[in-house]
mmCIF file of C-alpha atoms in Angstrom:
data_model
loop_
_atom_site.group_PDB
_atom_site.id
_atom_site.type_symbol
_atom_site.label_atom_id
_atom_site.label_comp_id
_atom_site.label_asym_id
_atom_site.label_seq_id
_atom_site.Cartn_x
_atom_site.Cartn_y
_atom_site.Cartn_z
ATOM 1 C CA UNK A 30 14.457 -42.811 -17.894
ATOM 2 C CA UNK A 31 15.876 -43.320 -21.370
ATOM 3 C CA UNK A 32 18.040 -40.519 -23.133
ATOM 4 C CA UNK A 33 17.343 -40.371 -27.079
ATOM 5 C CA UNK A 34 19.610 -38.144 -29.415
ATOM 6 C CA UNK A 35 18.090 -36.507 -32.565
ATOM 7 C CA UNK A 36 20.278 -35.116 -34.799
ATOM 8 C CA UNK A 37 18.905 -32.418 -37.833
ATOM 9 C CA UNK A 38 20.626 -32.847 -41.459
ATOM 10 C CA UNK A 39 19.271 -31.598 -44.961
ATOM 11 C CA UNK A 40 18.668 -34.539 -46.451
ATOM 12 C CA UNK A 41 17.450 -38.042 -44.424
ATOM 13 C CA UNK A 42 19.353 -40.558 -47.186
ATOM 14 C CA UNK A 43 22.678 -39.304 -46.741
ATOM 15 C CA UNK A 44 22.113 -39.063 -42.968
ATOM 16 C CA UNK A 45 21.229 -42.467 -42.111
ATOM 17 C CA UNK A 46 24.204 -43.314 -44.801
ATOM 18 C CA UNK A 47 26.974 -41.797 -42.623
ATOM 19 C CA UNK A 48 25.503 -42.964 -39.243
ATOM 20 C CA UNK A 49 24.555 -46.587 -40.208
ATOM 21 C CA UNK A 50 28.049 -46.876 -42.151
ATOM 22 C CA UNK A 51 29.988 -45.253 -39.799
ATOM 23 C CA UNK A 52 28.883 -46.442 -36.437
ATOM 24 C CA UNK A 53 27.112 -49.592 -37.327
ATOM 25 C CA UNK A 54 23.248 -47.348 -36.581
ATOM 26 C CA UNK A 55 20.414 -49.666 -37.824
ATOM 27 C CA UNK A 56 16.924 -48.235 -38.618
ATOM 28 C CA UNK A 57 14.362 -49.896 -36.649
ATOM 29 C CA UNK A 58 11.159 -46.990 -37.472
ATOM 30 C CA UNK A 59 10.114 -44.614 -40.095
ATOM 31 C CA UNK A 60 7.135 -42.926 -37.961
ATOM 32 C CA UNK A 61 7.346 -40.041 -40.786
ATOM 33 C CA UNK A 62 8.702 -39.528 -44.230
ATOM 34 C CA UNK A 63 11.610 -37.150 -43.034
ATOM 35 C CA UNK A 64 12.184 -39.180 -39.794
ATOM 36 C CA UNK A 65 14.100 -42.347 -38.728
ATOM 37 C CA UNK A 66 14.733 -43.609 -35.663
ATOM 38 C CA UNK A 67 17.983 -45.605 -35.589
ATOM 39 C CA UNK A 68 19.372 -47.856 -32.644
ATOM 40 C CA UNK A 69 23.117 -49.575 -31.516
ATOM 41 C CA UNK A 70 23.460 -51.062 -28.447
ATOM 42 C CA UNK A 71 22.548 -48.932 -25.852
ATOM 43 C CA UNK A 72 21.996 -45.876 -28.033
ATOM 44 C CA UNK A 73 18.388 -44.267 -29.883
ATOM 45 C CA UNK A 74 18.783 -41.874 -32.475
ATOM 46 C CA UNK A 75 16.573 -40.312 -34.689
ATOM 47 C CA UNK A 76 17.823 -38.674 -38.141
ATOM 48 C CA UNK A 77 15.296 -35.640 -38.850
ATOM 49 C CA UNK A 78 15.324 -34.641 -42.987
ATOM 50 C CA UNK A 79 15.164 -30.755 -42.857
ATOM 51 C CA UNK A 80 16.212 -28.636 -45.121
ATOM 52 C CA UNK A 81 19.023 -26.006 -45.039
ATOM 53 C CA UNK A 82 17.090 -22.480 -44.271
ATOM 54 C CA UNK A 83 14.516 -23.858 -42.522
ATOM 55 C CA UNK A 84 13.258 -22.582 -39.250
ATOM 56 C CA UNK A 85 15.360 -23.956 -36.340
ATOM 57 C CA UNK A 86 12.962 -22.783 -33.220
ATOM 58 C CA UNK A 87 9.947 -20.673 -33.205
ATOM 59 C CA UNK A 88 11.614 -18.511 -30.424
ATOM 60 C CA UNK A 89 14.929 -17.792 -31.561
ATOM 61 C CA UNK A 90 14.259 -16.538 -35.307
ATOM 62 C CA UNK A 91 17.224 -18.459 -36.595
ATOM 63 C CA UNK A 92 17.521 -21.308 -39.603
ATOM 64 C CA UNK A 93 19.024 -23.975 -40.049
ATOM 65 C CA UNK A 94 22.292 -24.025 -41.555
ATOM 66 C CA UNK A 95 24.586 -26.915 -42.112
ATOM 67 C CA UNK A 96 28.523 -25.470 -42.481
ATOM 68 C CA UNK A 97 30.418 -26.696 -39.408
ATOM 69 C CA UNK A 98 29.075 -25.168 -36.127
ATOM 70 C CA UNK A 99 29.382 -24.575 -32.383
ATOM 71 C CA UNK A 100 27.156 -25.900 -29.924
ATOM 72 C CA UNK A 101 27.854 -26.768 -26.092
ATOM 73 C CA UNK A 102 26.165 -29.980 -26.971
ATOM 74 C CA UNK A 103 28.140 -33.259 -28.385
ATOM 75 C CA UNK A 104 28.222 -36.863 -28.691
ATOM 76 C CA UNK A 105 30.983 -39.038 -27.479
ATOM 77 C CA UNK A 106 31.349 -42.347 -29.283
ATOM 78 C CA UNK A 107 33.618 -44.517 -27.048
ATOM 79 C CA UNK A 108 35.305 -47.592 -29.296
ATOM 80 C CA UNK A 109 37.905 -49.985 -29.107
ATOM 81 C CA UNK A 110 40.248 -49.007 -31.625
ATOM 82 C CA UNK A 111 40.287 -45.375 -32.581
ATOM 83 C CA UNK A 112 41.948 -45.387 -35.775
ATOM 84 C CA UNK A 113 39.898 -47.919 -37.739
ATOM 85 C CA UNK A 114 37.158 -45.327 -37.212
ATOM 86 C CA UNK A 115 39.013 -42.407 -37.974
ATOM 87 C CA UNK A 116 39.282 -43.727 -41.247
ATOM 88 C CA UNK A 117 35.638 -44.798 -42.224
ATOM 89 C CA UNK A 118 34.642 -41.033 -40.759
ATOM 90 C CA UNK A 119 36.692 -39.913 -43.181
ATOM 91 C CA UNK A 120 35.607 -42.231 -46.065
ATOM 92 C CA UNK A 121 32.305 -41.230 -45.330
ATOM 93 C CA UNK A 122 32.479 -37.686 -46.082
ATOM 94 C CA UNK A 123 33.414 -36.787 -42.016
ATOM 95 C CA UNK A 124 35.965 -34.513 -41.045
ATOM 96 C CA UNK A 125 38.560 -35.090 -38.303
ATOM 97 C CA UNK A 126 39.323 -32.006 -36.857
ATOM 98 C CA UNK A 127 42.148 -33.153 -34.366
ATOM 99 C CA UNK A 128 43.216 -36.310 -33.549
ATOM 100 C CA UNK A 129 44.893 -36.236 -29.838
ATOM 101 C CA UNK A 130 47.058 -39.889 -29.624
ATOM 102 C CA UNK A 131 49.409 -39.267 -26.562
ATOM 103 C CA UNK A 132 47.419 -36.410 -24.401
ATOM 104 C CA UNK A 133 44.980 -37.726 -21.764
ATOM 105 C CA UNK A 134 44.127 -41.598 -20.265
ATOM 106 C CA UNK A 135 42.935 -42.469 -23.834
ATOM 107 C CA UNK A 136 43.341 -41.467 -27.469
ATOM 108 C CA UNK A 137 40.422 -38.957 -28.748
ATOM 109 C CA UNK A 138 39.400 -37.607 -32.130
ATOM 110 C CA UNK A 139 37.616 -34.192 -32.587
ATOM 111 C CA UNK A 140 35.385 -34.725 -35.132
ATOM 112 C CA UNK A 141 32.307 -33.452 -37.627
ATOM 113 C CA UNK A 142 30.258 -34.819 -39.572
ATOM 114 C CA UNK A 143 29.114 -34.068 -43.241
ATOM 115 C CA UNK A 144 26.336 -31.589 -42.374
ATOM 116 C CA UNK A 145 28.432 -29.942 -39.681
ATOM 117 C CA UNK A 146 27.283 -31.704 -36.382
ATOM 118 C CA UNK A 147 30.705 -31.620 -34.074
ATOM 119 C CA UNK A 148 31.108 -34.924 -31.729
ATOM 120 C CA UNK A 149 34.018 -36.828 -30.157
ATOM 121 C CA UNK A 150 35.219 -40.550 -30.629
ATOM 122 C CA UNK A 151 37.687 -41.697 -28.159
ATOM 123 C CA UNK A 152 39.027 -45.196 -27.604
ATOM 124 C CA UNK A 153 38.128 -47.428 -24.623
ATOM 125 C CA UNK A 154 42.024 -47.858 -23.761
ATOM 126 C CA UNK A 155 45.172 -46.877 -25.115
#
């Protein structure tokens, strides 16, 4: 089994800027206009282009929106150095939402990015 992670934002450009910039993402497929599949390492992603309003699922009558938002679901990007990468979330329009250094085995930052998609990076060791 392989695990792929597709992640909605309104506009595919500045999506594939902040995850190819940030975390190194390359795009290896454009199967559609408003799709692209990116890969690192051990890790599939595809970047889907829809816009803000849009309808989210056919079942649940709700839209997409893109301010910051809850969901049980997140990403954890493990690295070696947490800070470096603090800094180019933030340079690339992220948002650090708390940065734990001295809590827990290893350092962790909360974190969203720029279309309000919550996920975690925490360093490898302290």
């Amino acid at each position: 089994m392989t695990v792929n992670v597709s992640i909605d934002v309104p506009s595919l450009d500045a999506g594939l800027a902040f995850y190819q910039v940030v975390f190194g993402f390359e795009e290896v497929a454009r199967p559609f206009a408003t799709m692209a599949v990116l890969n690192a390492g051990n890790v599939s992603m595809c970047i889907h282009g829809k816009a803000e309003g849009t309808e989210s699922s056919p079942t649940k009558g709700e839209t997409r929106r893109y301010a910051r938002h809850w969901t049980p679901v997140h990403l954890d990007f493990h690295v070696e150095r947490l800070m470096p990468m603090v800094q180019k979330i933030k340079e690339a329009g992220g948002q650090i939402e708390q940065l734990l250094l001295d809590m827990g085995p290893r350092p962790v930052a909360f974190c969203a990015d720029p279309f309000g998609n919550g996920f975690c990076v925490i360093a490898k060791s302290q």
